[in-house]
Amino acid sequence: MPSGISCIDAQATTTGVTVVMLNGFGFDMANSTLGVNSCVTNTTDQFILNGEQATFTVSCVLTAGVRLQEDVNITYTNDDSGLEHVAVGRVVKTVQ
């Protein structure tokens, strides 16, 4: 992930991907959603205070034992400026 947002933890299961993110941008993040390229759905909007963490879970069908290597997109709005941004990272996990 780019500076300002950190992945604290992640997990991939046969029912989806869960990612815990920490907001270190210096501003609150509004309308935050997370998408994983191999999953069709995105998460619902969350408001993440500066310095706080949020858990995102994306539902999709994955195969146990397979190594998941996918781009993760976090779309959010800078609550101070009102501008929308997209942060891109990568999750690499073995599906449990």
Rosetta silent file (secondary structure, phi, psi, omega in degrees, C-alpha in Angstrom):
SEQUENCE: MPSGISCIDAQATTTGVTVVMLNGFGFDMANSTLGVNSCVTNTTDQFILNGEQATFTVSCVLTAGVRLQEDVNITYTNDDSGLEHVAVGRVVKTVQ
SCORE:     score description
SCORE:     0.000 S_00000001
   1 L     0.000  152.224  177.351    0.000    0.000    0.000 S_00000001
   2 L   -69.077  163.598  179.850    1.167    3.581   -0.532 S_00000001
   3 L   -59.673  144.708 -178.782    2.373    5.619    2.441 S_00000001
   4 L   106.323  -26.448  177.224   -0.452    6.800    4.687 S_00000001
   5 E  -133.577  134.409 -176.153   -2.398    3.549    4.693 S_00000001
   6 E  -125.258  143.663  171.739   -1.111    0.250    6.062 S_00000001
   7 E   -88.811  113.786 -179.825   -2.297   -3.323    5.877 S_00000001
   8 E   -79.627  -39.017 -177.944   -2.239   -4.578    9.470 S_00000001
   9 E  -162.943  159.727  177.382   -3.390   -8.109    8.629 S_00000001
  10 E  -152.484  152.800  178.855   -5.092  -10.115    5.891 S_00000001
  11 E  -147.436  140.754  175.288   -6.727  -13.499    5.493 S_00000001
  12 E  -120.479  126.835  177.449   -8.037  -15.468    2.509 S_00000001
  13 E  -125.876  177.249 -179.841  -10.618  -18.216    3.020 S_00000001
  14 L   -68.250  -10.616  179.805  -12.844  -20.209    0.703 S_00000001
  15 L  -108.981   -1.444  177.126  -15.580  -17.590    1.272 S_00000001
  16 E   152.814 -167.865 -176.011  -13.566  -14.412    0.678 S_00000001
  17 E  -124.018  131.706  176.443  -10.793  -12.033    1.658 S_00000001
  18 E  -117.296  131.497 -179.487  -10.529  -10.011    4.883 S_00000001
  19 E  -130.838  132.242  175.911   -8.112   -7.084    5.158 S_00000001
  20 E  -105.618  119.969 -176.540   -7.452   -4.889    8.218 S_00000001
  21 E  -113.472  146.994  176.661   -6.248   -1.409    7.234 S_00000001
  22 E  -114.692  126.802  178.715   -4.784    1.418    9.353 S_00000001
  23 E   -87.431  111.135  176.777   -5.401    5.048    8.341 S_00000001
  24 L  -121.191   23.597 -176.800   -2.217    7.065    8.854 S_00000001
  25 L   -69.538  -28.858 -173.388   -2.897    9.745    6.233 S_00000001
  26 L    99.497    3.015  175.568   -3.419   12.611    8.691 S_00000001
  27 L  -146.012  160.514  177.340   -7.068   13.039    7.671 S_00000001
  28 L   -74.964  146.892  178.761  -10.273   11.020    8.005 S_00000001
  29 E  -106.232  118.190  178.343  -11.211    8.703    5.128 S_00000001
  30 E  -101.936  158.513  175.528  -14.861    8.843    4.046 S_00000001
  31 E    51.455   40.145 -176.194  -16.714    6.466    1.699 S_00000001
  32 E   -80.553  126.010  175.171  -13.906    3.895    1.983 S_00000001
  33 E  -130.688  156.520  179.094  -14.406    0.655    0.061 S_00000001
  34 E  -126.360  135.165  175.867  -12.095   -2.247   -0.690 S_00000001
  35 E  -127.872  145.841  176.265  -12.082   -4.422   -3.787 S_00000001
  36 E  -117.647  130.504 -172.307  -10.053   -7.503   -4.654 S_00000001
  37 L   -53.774  -37.925 -176.663   -9.498   -8.163   -8.360 S_00000001
  38 L   -82.698   -4.800  179.699  -10.542  -11.845   -8.278 S_00000001
  39 L  -106.474  142.097 -175.528  -13.747  -11.064   -6.333 S_00000001
  40 L   -76.735  -37.288 -174.630  -16.813   -9.625   -8.021 S_00000001
  41 L   -95.687  156.973  171.672  -18.149   -7.568   -5.102 S_00000001
  42 E  -107.672  170.386  177.999  -16.660   -4.684   -3.139 S_00000001
  43 L   -79.520  168.830  174.119  -17.217   -3.899    0.530 S_00000001
  44 L   -79.938  159.949 -178.753  -19.749   -1.386    1.803 S_00000001
  45 L   -60.109  140.462  173.407  -18.638    2.183    2.587 S_00000001
  46 E  -132.111  150.943  173.644  -16.792    2.817    5.852 S_00000001
  47 E  -105.930  121.834 -176.293  -15.644    6.015    7.562 S_00000001
  48 E  -116.651  114.367  177.579  -12.132    5.611    8.981 S_00000001
  49 L   -66.370  150.544  175.758  -10.865    8.192   11.449 S_00000001
  50 L   -57.911  131.768  179.732   -7.232    9.249   11.188 S_00000001
  51 L    84.476   -2.139 -179.155   -5.124    6.842   13.262 S_00000001
  52 L  -103.932  165.000  177.592   -7.890    4.226   13.408 S_00000001
  53 E  -115.173  159.796  178.291   -8.188    0.846   11.718 S_00000001
  54 E  -140.981  147.818  178.174  -11.027   -0.777    9.806 S_00000001
  55 E  -107.098  127.138  178.263  -11.761   -4.341    8.756 S_00000001
  56 E  -114.506  133.238  175.534  -12.961   -4.994    5.205 S_00000001
  57 E  -125.337  123.327  178.516  -14.358   -8.352    4.088 S_00000001
  58 E  -108.773  124.448 -179.530  -14.967   -9.099    0.418 S_00000001
  59 E   -83.913  135.309  172.214  -17.070  -12.165   -0.366 S_00000001
  60 L  -171.016  165.598 -179.321  -16.040  -14.509   -3.167 S_00000001
  61 L   -96.198  121.168  178.422  -15.427  -18.192   -3.793 S_00000001
  62 L  -125.459  158.607 -177.444  -11.792  -19.273   -3.510 S_00000001
  63 L   -97.178  126.639  179.937  -10.143  -22.694   -3.552 S_00000001
  64 L   -58.688  139.674  177.154   -8.497  -23.940   -0.343 S_00000001
  65 L    87.714  -13.656 -179.780   -4.730  -24.416   -0.543 S_00000001
  66 L   -81.664  142.403  177.483   -4.285  -22.115   -3.538 S_00000001
  67 E   -83.741  117.918  179.283   -1.894  -19.173   -3.196 S_00000001
  68 E   -89.437  125.218  175.479   -3.854  -15.951   -3.728 S_00000001
  69 E  -133.305   95.925 -173.284   -1.861  -13.081   -5.280 S_00000001
  70 E  -134.618  149.351  171.867   -4.244  -10.252   -6.115 S_00000001
  71 E   -72.011  143.938  177.385   -4.316   -6.485   -6.346 S_00000001
  72 E  -119.980  128.348  179.851   -6.378   -4.745   -3.677 S_00000001
  73 E  -113.386  124.216  173.969   -7.973   -1.376   -4.437 S_00000001
  74 E  -110.187  117.283  175.948   -9.096    0.963   -1.672 S_00000001
  75 E  -100.295  132.498 -177.925  -11.275    3.812   -2.871 S_00000001
  76 E  -151.703  162.323  175.788  -11.755    6.634   -0.370 S_00000001
  77 E  -113.626  129.781  173.364  -12.602   10.320   -0.078 S_00000001
  78 E   -67.548  114.618 -174.814  -10.323   12.733    1.797 S_00000001
  79 L   -66.581  -21.647  178.564  -12.819   14.081    4.339 S_00000001
  80 L   -79.061  -43.714 -174.606  -10.959   17.430    4.507 S_00000001
  81 L   -98.070  -23.734 -176.274  -10.797   18.168    0.774 S_00000001
  82 L    83.106    2.424 -179.516  -13.684   16.077   -0.584 S_00000001
  83 L   -85.696  141.196  179.531  -11.438   14.604   -3.300 S_00000001
  84 E   -91.891  143.917 -179.647  -11.686   10.888   -4.125 S_00000001
  85 E  -137.182  161.902  173.495   -8.568    8.704   -4.372 S_00000001
  86 E  -128.448  124.983  175.304   -7.665    5.078   -5.091 S_00000001
  87 E  -106.598  135.314 -177.357   -4.834    3.309   -3.250 S_00000001
  88 E  -117.470  133.763  175.751   -3.542    0.064   -4.751 S_00000001
  89 E  -138.193 -166.938 -179.278   -1.783   -2.718   -2.899 S_00000001
  90 E  -142.434  136.582  175.339   -1.365   -6.461   -3.179 S_00000001
  91 E  -109.747  132.097  177.532   -2.464   -9.334   -0.976 S_00000001
  92 E  -129.339  109.308 -176.899   -0.478  -12.577   -1.049 S_00000001
  93 E  -148.510  152.019  171.042   -1.957  -15.348    1.088 S_00000001
  94 E   -87.246  130.068 -178.251   -2.625  -19.065    0.953 S_00000001
  95 L   -67.896  125.928 -179.848   -6.391  -19.691    0.955 S_00000001
  96 L   -90.168    0.000    0.000   -7.424  -21.447    4.172 S_00000001
